[in-house]
Short mmCIF file of C-alpha atoms in Angstrom, two decimals:
data_model
loop_
_atom_site.label_atom_id
_atom_site.label_comp_id
_atom_site.label_asym_id
_atom_site.label_seq_id
_atom_site.Cartn_x
_atom_site.Cartn_y
_atom_site.Cartn_z
CA MET A 855 72.57 275.24 61.47
CA LYS A 856 75.84 273.21 62.78
CA LYS A 857 76.23 270.12 60.37
CA ILE A 858 79.68 268.29 59.76
CA ARG A 859 82.19 270.86 60.25
CA ALA A 860 85.50 270.21 58.62
CA VAL A 861 89.02 270.18 57.58
CA ALA A 862 89.13 272.31 54.12
CA LEU A 863 90.78 270.83 51.51
CA ILE A 864 93.79 273.66 52.41
CA GLY A 865 93.93 271.97 55.12
CA ALA A 866 94.30 268.60 54.31
CA VAL A 867 97.17 269.82 52.11
CA ALA A 868 98.58 271.64 54.44
CA LEU A 869 98.75 267.93 56.68
CA VAL A 870 100.10 266.19 54.08
CA ALA A 871 103.17 268.68 53.73
CA THR A 872 103.90 268.75 57.16
CA GLY A 873 103.86 265.10 58.34
CA CYS A 874 102.96 263.78 60.91
CA SER A 875 102.36 264.85 64.90
CA ALA A 876 102.65 263.15 67.95
CA GLY A 877 101.96 259.11 67.63
CA GLY A 878 100.75 259.75 64.02
CA GLY A 879 101.98 258.35 61.31
CA GLY A 880 104.11 259.13 58.18
CA GLU A 881 103.73 257.85 54.53
CA GLY A 882 105.01 254.04 54.85
CA ASP A 883 104.84 253.87 58.38
CA ALA A 884 102.90 250.85 59.99
CA GLY A 885 100.64 251.23 63.28
CA SER A 886 100.46 248.99 65.65
CA ALA A 887 98.51 247.43 68.24
CA GLU A 888 100.90 247.05 70.61
CA GLY A 889 102.21 250.19 70.59
CA THR A 890 102.29 252.86 73.49
CA GLY A 891 103.41 256.77 73.89
CA PRO A 892 102.39 260.08 72.35
CA ILE A 893 98.98 260.06 70.47
CA ASN A 894 96.93 262.97 68.75
CA VAL A 895 93.35 263.42 68.39
CA TRP A 896 91.61 265.86 66.60
CA LEU A 897 88.10 267.25 68.00
CA SER A 898 85.23 269.10 66.55
CA ASN A 899 85.36 272.84 66.40
CA ASN A 900 82.45 273.24 69.10
CA GLU A 901 83.48 275.74 71.79
CA GLN A 902 81.46 273.32 74.40
CA GLU A 903 83.34 270.19 72.48
CA VAL A 904 86.75 271.72 72.61
CA ALA A 905 86.32 272.59 76.55
CA TRP A 906 85.52 269.13 77.15
CA GLY A 907 88.32 267.63 75.33
CA THR A 908 90.65 269.65 76.68
CA ALA A 909 89.91 268.76 80.39
CA VAL A 910 89.57 264.66 79.47
CA VAL A 911 93.01 265.41 78.00
CA GLU A 912 94.43 267.04 80.49
CA ALA A 913 93.03 264.90 83.17
CA TRP A 914 94.28 261.89 81.37
CA ASN A 915 98.08 263.24 80.69
CA ALA A 916 97.97 264.12 84.79
CA ASP A 917 98.23 260.37 84.83
CA HIS A 918 100.00 258.74 81.80
CA PRO A 919 103.35 261.07 81.03
CA ASP A 920 104.30 258.52 79.13
CA GLU A 921 101.32 258.41 76.93
CA LYS A 922 100.90 262.09 76.82
CA VAL A 923 97.72 262.90 74.51
CA THR A 924 97.84 266.54 72.37
CA ALA A 925 94.35 267.26 70.68
CA GLN A 926 93.23 270.12 68.25
CA GLU A 927 90.29 271.34 66.94
CA ILE A 928 89.83 270.14 63.35
CA PRO A 929 90.50 273.47 60.92
CA ALA A 930 87.21 274.93 60.34
CA GLY A 931 86.80 274.52 56.14
CA SER A 932 84.50 272.84 53.80
CA SER A 933 84.63 268.99 53.70
CA SER A 934 86.30 266.99 56.68
CA GLU A 935 85.75 263.90 54.60
CA GLU A 936 87.79 265.00 51.73
CA ALA A 937 90.50 266.24 54.66
CA ILE A 938 90.16 263.00 56.56
CA THR A 939 90.05 260.64 52.94
CA ALA A 940 93.47 262.78 52.30
CA ALA A 941 95.04 262.70 55.34
CA ILE A 942 94.22 258.32 55.41
CA THR A 943 96.45 258.63 51.95
CA ALA A 944 98.97 260.72 53.14
CA GLY A 945 99.61 258.72 56.17
CA THR A 946 98.90 261.54 58.00
CA ALA A 947 95.80 261.54 60.09
CA PRO A 948 95.44 261.27 63.75
CA CYS A 949 95.12 258.33 66.05
CA LEU A 950 91.64 259.18 66.68
CA VAL A 951 88.76 261.83 65.54
CA TYR A 952 85.81 262.89 67.37
CA ASN A 953 83.22 263.78 65.39
CA VAL A 954 83.07 260.86 63.12
CA ALA A 955 79.85 261.35 60.35
CA PRO A 956 79.20 257.12 60.57
CA ALA A 957 78.16 257.79 56.79
CA ALA A 958 81.77 258.20 56.11
CA VAL A 959 83.23 255.23 57.61
CA SER A 960 82.29 252.34 55.35
CA GLY A 961 84.32 254.27 52.21
CA TRP A 962 87.41 254.76 55.42
CA VAL A 963 87.48 250.82 55.26
CA LYS A 964 87.63 250.38 52.20
CA GLN A 965 90.56 252.68 51.91
CA GLY A 966 92.74 250.85 54.81
CA GLY A 967 92.36 253.69 56.81
CA LEU A 968 90.42 252.48 59.73
CA VAL A 969 91.92 250.32 62.35
CA ASP A 970 89.01 246.92 63.46
CA LEU A 971 88.37 248.03 66.72
CA SER A 972 87.25 244.46 67.74
CA THR A 973 90.41 243.13 67.34
CA PHE A 974 91.63 244.84 70.76
CA GLU A 975 90.81 242.44 73.69
CA GLY A 976 87.37 242.96 74.54
CA GLY A 977 86.23 245.58 72.22
CA SER A 978 83.59 244.62 70.65
CA ASP A 979 82.21 244.15 74.29
CA TYR A 980 83.23 247.63 75.29
CA ILE A 981 81.10 248.87 72.25
CA THR A 982 78.06 246.69 72.56
CA GLU A 983 77.82 247.02 76.63
CA ARG A 984 78.19 250.79 76.34
CA SER A 985 75.44 251.45 73.39
CA GLY A 986 73.52 249.13 73.80
CA SER A 987 72.41 247.75 70.40
CA VAL A 988 74.70 249.02 67.69
CA ASP A 989 74.99 246.53 64.31
CA ALA A 990 73.69 249.50 62.32
CA TYR A 991 77.20 250.84 63.56
CA ALA A 992 79.21 247.62 61.82
CA THR A 993 80.81 247.54 58.93
CA ASP A 994 81.55 243.67 57.28
CA LYS A 995 80.84 242.55 61.11
CA SER A 996 83.29 244.21 63.00
CA PHE A 997 83.38 247.45 64.97
CA TYR A 998 85.21 250.47 63.08
CA GLN A 999 84.01 253.17 64.86
CA LEU A 1000 82.61 253.70 68.34
CA PRO A 1001 79.34 255.24 68.48
CA TRP A 1002 79.77 257.99 70.67
CA LYS A 1003 76.81 260.92 70.93
CA SER A 1004 73.86 261.57 69.17
CA ASN A 1005 71.82 264.56 68.61
CA PRO A 1006 68.26 262.92 68.24
CA VAL A 1007 66.68 265.26 65.78
CA MET A 1008 63.02 266.79 66.44
CA VAL A 1009 61.07 270.50 65.58
CA MET A 1010 62.75 273.14 67.57
CA TYR A 1011 60.49 276.49 67.53
CA ASN A 1012 60.32 280.22 69.13
CA LYS A 1013 57.47 279.75 71.41
CA ALA A 1014 56.54 284.04 71.41
CA LEU A 1015 56.19 283.32 67.08
CA PHE A 1016 53.53 280.29 68.11
CA GLU A 1017 51.97 282.55 70.43
CA ALA A 1018 51.91 285.04 68.05
CA ALA A 1019 50.04 282.62 65.42
CA GLY A 1020 47.60 282.26 67.42
CA ILE A 1021 49.45 278.47 68.16
CA ASP A 1022 49.11 276.96 71.99
CA PRO A 1023 53.06 277.45 72.79
CA GLU A 1024 53.26 274.67 75.54
CA ASP A 1025 50.73 272.08 73.11
CA PRO A 1026 51.15 273.16 70.05
CA GLN A 1027 49.35 269.55 68.73
CA MET A 1028 51.07 270.12 65.14
CA ASN A 1029 51.87 266.17 64.93
CA THR A 1030 50.13 265.58 62.11
CA TYR A 1031 51.13 266.39 58.49
CA ASP A 1032 47.29 268.60 58.16
CA ALA A 1033 47.99 269.98 61.59
CA PHE A 1034 51.73 270.72 60.94
CA LEU A 1035 50.95 272.56 57.73
CA GLU A 1036 47.80 274.13 59.09
CA GLY A 1037 50.27 275.76 62.04
CA SER A 1038 53.62 276.66 59.44
CA ARG A 1039 50.79 278.66 57.42
CA ALA A 1040 49.34 280.38 59.83
CA ILE A 1041 52.67 281.36 61.02
CA VAL A 1042 53.24 282.80 57.63
CA ASP A 1043 50.28 284.42 57.62
CA SER A 1044 50.93 285.90 60.73
CA GLY A 1045 53.70 288.00 59.21
CA VAL A 1046 56.93 285.30 59.31
CA GLN A 1047 58.88 285.05 56.78
CA SER A 1048 59.02 281.34 56.67
CA ALA A 1049 57.27 278.89 59.11
CA ILE A 1050 60.29 276.40 58.86
CA TRP A 1051 63.36 276.75 56.91
CA PRO A 1052 65.77 273.80 56.17
CA ALA A 1053 68.72 273.96 54.44
CA PRO A 1054 67.77 273.75 50.56
CA THR A 1055 71.64 273.92 50.09
CA SER A 1056 73.02 270.55 48.10
CA GLU A 1057 75.44 269.22 50.97
CA PHE A 1058 75.23 265.64 51.15
CA TYR A 1059 73.72 265.11 54.60
CA GLN A 1060 71.23 267.46 54.27
CA PRO A 1061 69.01 265.11 53.81
CA TRP A 1062 69.28 263.98 57.33
CA PHE A 1063 67.49 267.78 58.25
CA ASP A 1064 64.70 267.21 56.15
CA PHE A 1065 63.58 263.79 54.31
CA TYR A 1066 65.19 261.61 56.44
CA PRO A 1067 63.82 262.15 59.91
CA LEU A 1068 60.08 262.34 58.70
CA TYR A 1069 60.89 259.34 56.74
CA LEU A 1070 62.59 257.30 59.47
CA ALA A 1071 59.41 258.36 61.56
CA GLU A 1072 56.58 257.33 59.11
CA THR A 1073 58.16 253.82 58.17
CA ASP A 1074 58.90 252.81 61.85
CA GLY A 1075 62.71 253.34 61.76
CA THR A 1076 63.05 252.04 57.66
CA MET A 1077 66.54 252.90 56.49
CA LEU A 1078 67.34 254.49 53.51
CA VAL A 1079 69.29 251.62 52.37
CA GLU A 1080 68.86 247.78 53.88
CA ASP A 1081 69.70 244.59 52.84
CA GLY A 1082 71.25 246.55 50.15
CA THR A 1083 68.61 247.68 48.47
CA SER A 1084 66.76 250.87 48.64
CA THR A 1085 63.55 251.37 50.57
CA PHE A 1086 62.67 254.73 49.86
CA ASP A 1087 60.72 254.60 46.63
CA SER A 1088 57.27 253.30 48.22
CA ASP A 1089 53.64 254.63 49.36
CA ALA A 1090 55.74 256.21 52.67
CA GLY A 1091 58.14 258.30 50.72
CA ARG A 1092 56.25 259.19 48.68
CA GLU A 1093 54.29 260.98 51.31
CA VAL A 1094 57.03 262.36 52.79
CA ALA A 1095 58.72 263.97 49.41
CA GLU A 1096 54.84 265.42 48.85
CA PHE A 1097 54.46 266.94 52.31
CA TRP A 1098 57.96 268.55 52.13
CA LYS A 1099 57.06 269.99 48.20
CA THR A 1100 53.90 271.41 50.06
CA PHE A 1101 56.36 273.81 51.74
CA TYR A 1102 58.09 274.90 48.94
CA ASP A 1103 55.26 275.33 46.58
CA GLU A 1104 52.88 277.22 49.28
CA LYS A 1105 55.99 279.49 50.04
CA LEU A 1106 55.97 278.28 53.27
CA ALA A 1107 59.70 277.48 53.31
CA PRO A 1108 62.20 279.39 50.96
CA ASN A 1109 64.31 277.68 48.71
CA GLU A 1110 67.15 279.67 49.06
CA ALA A 1111 69.89 280.15 51.87
CA SER A 1112 69.15 281.95 54.90
CA THR A 1113 72.27 284.80 55.74
CA ASP A 1114 72.29 284.66 59.48
CA ASP A 1115 70.41 282.55 61.66
CA ALA A 1116 67.15 282.66 61.25
CA MET A 1117 65.72 281.14 64.27
CA SER A 1118 67.77 283.86 66.38
CA ALA A 1119 66.80 286.67 63.25
CA GLY A 1120 62.60 285.77 64.02
CA THR A 1121 62.88 284.96 59.92
CA THR A 1122 61.96 281.39 61.07
CA ALA A 1123 59.43 280.16 63.41
CA MET A 1124 60.71 276.32 63.54
CA GLN A 1125 63.99 274.40 62.37
CA LEU A 1126 64.75 270.59 62.98
CA ALA A 1127 67.72 270.07 64.79
CA GLY A 1128 69.41 268.22 68.24
CA PRO A 1129 70.25 269.09 71.43
CA TRP A 1130 73.39 271.51 70.50
CA ALA A 1131 71.17 273.99 69.58
CA ILE A 1132 69.85 274.64 72.79
CA PRO A 1133 73.22 276.75 73.99
CA SER A 1134 72.65 278.90 70.81
CA TYR A 1135 69.87 280.27 71.43
CA ALA A 1136 69.40 280.42 75.80
CA ASP A 1137 69.76 284.49 75.20
CA THR A 1138 68.24 285.21 72.31
CA VAL A 1139 64.89 282.69 71.63
CA ASP A 1140 62.43 281.15 74.15
CA VAL A 1141 62.65 277.53 72.25
CA GLY A 1142 60.31 274.44 72.62
CA PHE A 1143 60.61 271.12 71.54
CA MET A 1144 58.08 268.61 69.66
CA PRO A 1145 58.65 265.17 67.84
CA VAL A 1146 58.97 265.35 64.13
CA PRO A 1147 55.15 264.65 62.38
CA THR A 1148 54.08 261.88 60.67
CA SER A 1149 51.22 260.89 58.73
CA ASP A 1150 48.91 259.99 61.33
CA GLY A 1151 49.72 261.69 64.54
CA ARG A 1152 52.08 258.41 66.06
CA GLU A 1153 53.16 258.57 69.51
CA ASN A 1154 56.85 258.30 70.30
CA PRO A 1155 58.10 258.44 66.14
CA ILE A 1156 61.24 257.16 65.02
CA THR A 1157 63.73 260.12 64.59
CA PHE A 1158 67.46 260.39 62.91
CA ALA A 1159 69.64 260.26 65.34
CA ASP A 1160 72.46 262.55 63.76
CA SER A 1161 74.81 260.40 65.75
CA LYS A 1162 79.12 260.94 65.61
CA SER A 1163 80.75 258.44 66.30
CA VAL A 1164 84.88 257.90 67.30
CA SER A 1165 87.09 256.45 64.91
CA MET A 1166 91.20 255.08 64.68
CA PHE A 1167 92.92 255.33 62.18
CA THR A 1168 96.09 252.81 61.17
CA ALA A 1169 98.58 255.82 60.51
CA CYS A 1170 98.30 255.61 64.92
CA LYS A 1171 101.69 254.07 65.71
CA ASN A 1172 100.72 253.97 69.36
CA GLN A 1173 97.41 252.17 68.72
CA ALA A 1174 97.52 250.24 72.11
CA THR A 1175 97.29 254.37 73.72
CA ALA A 1176 94.88 255.51 71.06
CA TRP A 1177 92.61 252.59 72.56
CA GLU A 1178 93.11 253.01 76.10
CA PHE A 1179 92.22 256.48 75.72
CA LEU A 1180 89.11 255.34 73.82
CA GLN A 1181 87.69 253.38 76.56
CA PHE A 1182 88.93 256.86 79.42
CA SER A 1183 87.31 259.07 76.95
CA THR A 1184 83.58 257.56 77.36
CA SER A 1185 83.43 256.37 80.24
CA VAL A 1186 80.17 257.00 82.50
CA GLU A 1187 82.60 259.86 84.37
CA SER A 1188 83.50 261.25 80.57
CA ASP A 1189 80.17 261.04 78.80
CA GLY A 1190 78.98 262.64 82.02
CA GLU A 1191 80.88 265.49 81.52
CA LEU A 1192 80.55 265.66 77.49
CA LEU A 1193 76.88 265.56 79.20
CA GLU A 1194 77.52 268.43 81.45
CA GLN A 1195 79.58 270.68 78.95
CA THR A 1196 77.68 270.30 75.58
CA GLY A 1197 74.02 268.67 76.15
CA GLN A 1198 74.83 266.09 73.55
CA MET A 1199 73.60 262.86 74.44
CA PRO A 1200 76.39 259.97 75.11
CA MET A 1201 74.93 256.74 73.50
CA ARG A 1202 74.45 254.77 76.55
CA THR A 1203 71.95 252.78 77.63
CA ASP A 1204 69.49 253.77 80.28
CA LEU A 1205 70.48 257.19 79.71
CA THR A 1206 68.20 258.59 81.82
CA ALA A 1207 68.44 257.06 85.13
CA THR A 1208 72.49 257.25 85.03
CA TYR A 1209 72.57 260.83 84.62
CA GLY A 1210 68.92 262.14 86.45
CA ASP A 1211 70.38 264.60 88.57
CA TYR A 1212 71.29 266.18 85.28
CA PHE A 1213 68.02 266.08 83.98
CA ASP A 1214 66.32 267.18 86.80
CA SER A 1215 68.70 270.31 86.66
CA ASN A 1216 67.98 270.70 83.15
CA PRO A 1217 64.34 269.86 81.98
CA ASN A 1218 65.28 271.44 78.49
CA TYR A 1219 67.02 268.58 77.73
CA VAL A 1220 64.51 265.68 78.92
CA ALA A 1221 62.43 265.87 76.14
CA PHE A 1222 65.95 264.79 73.94
CA ALA A 1223 66.83 262.00 75.83
CA GLU A 1224 63.86 260.87 76.10
CA GLN A 1225 64.30 260.84 72.10
CA ALA A 1226 67.43 259.67 71.90
CA GLU A 1227 65.55 256.25 72.77
CA ALA A 1228 63.73 256.35 69.57
CA THR A 1229 66.13 256.87 66.88
CA ALA A 1230 67.82 255.01 63.78
CA ASP A 1231 70.76 256.47 61.67
CA VAL A 1232 72.48 256.59 58.74
CA PRO A 1233 72.96 252.46 56.56
CA SER A 1234 76.41 251.45 56.62
CA ILE A 1235 76.83 251.02 52.94
CA PRO A 1236 78.65 251.06 50.27
CA ASN A 1237 79.80 254.47 48.34
CA SER A 1238 77.53 256.01 51.49
CA VAL A 1239 78.96 259.52 51.16
CA GLU A 1240 77.74 259.39 46.98
CA ALA A 1241 74.68 257.52 47.84
CA TRP A 1242 73.52 260.17 49.97
CA GLN A 1243 74.63 262.79 47.35
CA ALA A 1244 73.03 261.15 44.21
CA PHE A 1245 69.71 261.10 46.86
CA ARG A 1246 70.07 265.10 47.28
CA ASP A 1247 70.30 266.02 44.07
CA GLU A 1248 67.22 264.14 42.45
CA TYR A 1249 65.53 265.33 45.78
CA SER A 1250 66.80 269.34 45.45
CA ALA A 1251 65.58 269.23 41.84
CA ALA A 1252 62.16 267.87 42.34
CA VAL A 1253 60.91 268.99 45.95
CA ILE A 1254 63.21 271.84 46.65
CA PHE A 1255 62.85 273.50 43.21
CA GLY A 1256 60.23 271.74 41.69
CA LYS A 1257 62.20 270.92 38.03
CA ASN A 1258 61.13 266.90 38.26
CA SER A 1259 58.32 265.01 39.63
CA ILE A 1260 58.06 263.26 43.22
CA ASP A 1261 57.50 259.78 41.52
CA ASP A 1262 60.71 260.45 38.98
CA PHE A 1263 63.02 261.80 41.90
CA LEU A 1264 62.25 258.61 44.00
CA ALA A 1265 62.78 256.23 40.91
CA ASN A 1266 66.26 258.09 39.58
CA ALA A 1267 67.71 258.41 43.08
CA ALA A 1268 66.63 254.48 44.26
CA GLU A 1269 68.55 253.41 40.65
CA LYS A 1270 71.59 255.45 41.28
CA ILE A 1271 71.88 253.82 44.85
CA ASP A 1272 71.12 250.48 44.10
CA LYS A 1273 73.95 250.60 41.25
CA LEU A 1274 75.98 252.13 43.86
CA VAL A 1275 75.64 250.10 46.65
CA ALA A 1276 75.98 246.94 44.74
CA GLU A 1277 79.67 247.63 43.70
#
């Protein structure tokens, strides 16, 4: 499953050692909001996104010979957050990164590593006019990120395995917790190793692909933290946690990591995923999609957006060029190319109307485009990564491995997160 792809710490050390590349900064260098000239950007190492980024850079460079953009993939590794933090410290961050996790932004703002995009002329207006309601992406009422694309999390399932288990693959009727569990039991009884296989590993972002989408659905979009206080030590949080615990208690979901792609291998029938996953199974699995379940089976439930943003870094000398290129790369035309190349949803208003021809030709993506209208994201809070890690540690102990009670998990995680947010 694709999550935050990253730069290994050794890659960060290499960045520190080699200093800046075109348009970046060296230690002690100060970026300029008026500076123009060459810039460098980092792209996700997703193959389709690299193709998109390469094309956008080539189109820009053809018309801007004195402001050339150099793009590179983010080197693969264990943690992009660690590497970017190290690059900020050393003054070697690129001008722009296209794949920023919103959860990391508040920490980089505190570190002094990000440029406030609201300070550019028309900056806030451009962001809000493009993406609509984006207050959740503001830090201290300023935009240090441009919400770029979303991958609304839905239940992706193997139609053949559903049919073998006696479930109608075109209309599974698994929108309630009870129905979802009943279907999951039928899948395992039919001989499939697991009904669904969320990653049981400890990374801070893993709640975004098990607990959090269902919590957002169950609460009609209540984020993990609101108004500086955690929200999940509640009846809704308990219900979601008990639902997932049932999967592990009944062996419907394994509590060890898969050694391969479980969907392709046929060892699981379902996963929580966004539209990025569709190309992965185009030639191997006939997949269907349904919204995440709720206790009462409500229609059009809210889910996790799994959005990624673009941020500008203070090490960038030529920030005026970076701002112009950021707008160029998130225009209607560039966003249309992103949709065509990757199937990921640009965070734009009127998405289906703007790109109607694409969705007419790619019906598998329509469900995600419709779901994109009903999403919520991570809260913009201090110590965000640390807060999610505290949540994951307590959740894993209670829900996945059964070492603690659900009540202890909710209370302990809430206490830890409230302290982190208050710092």
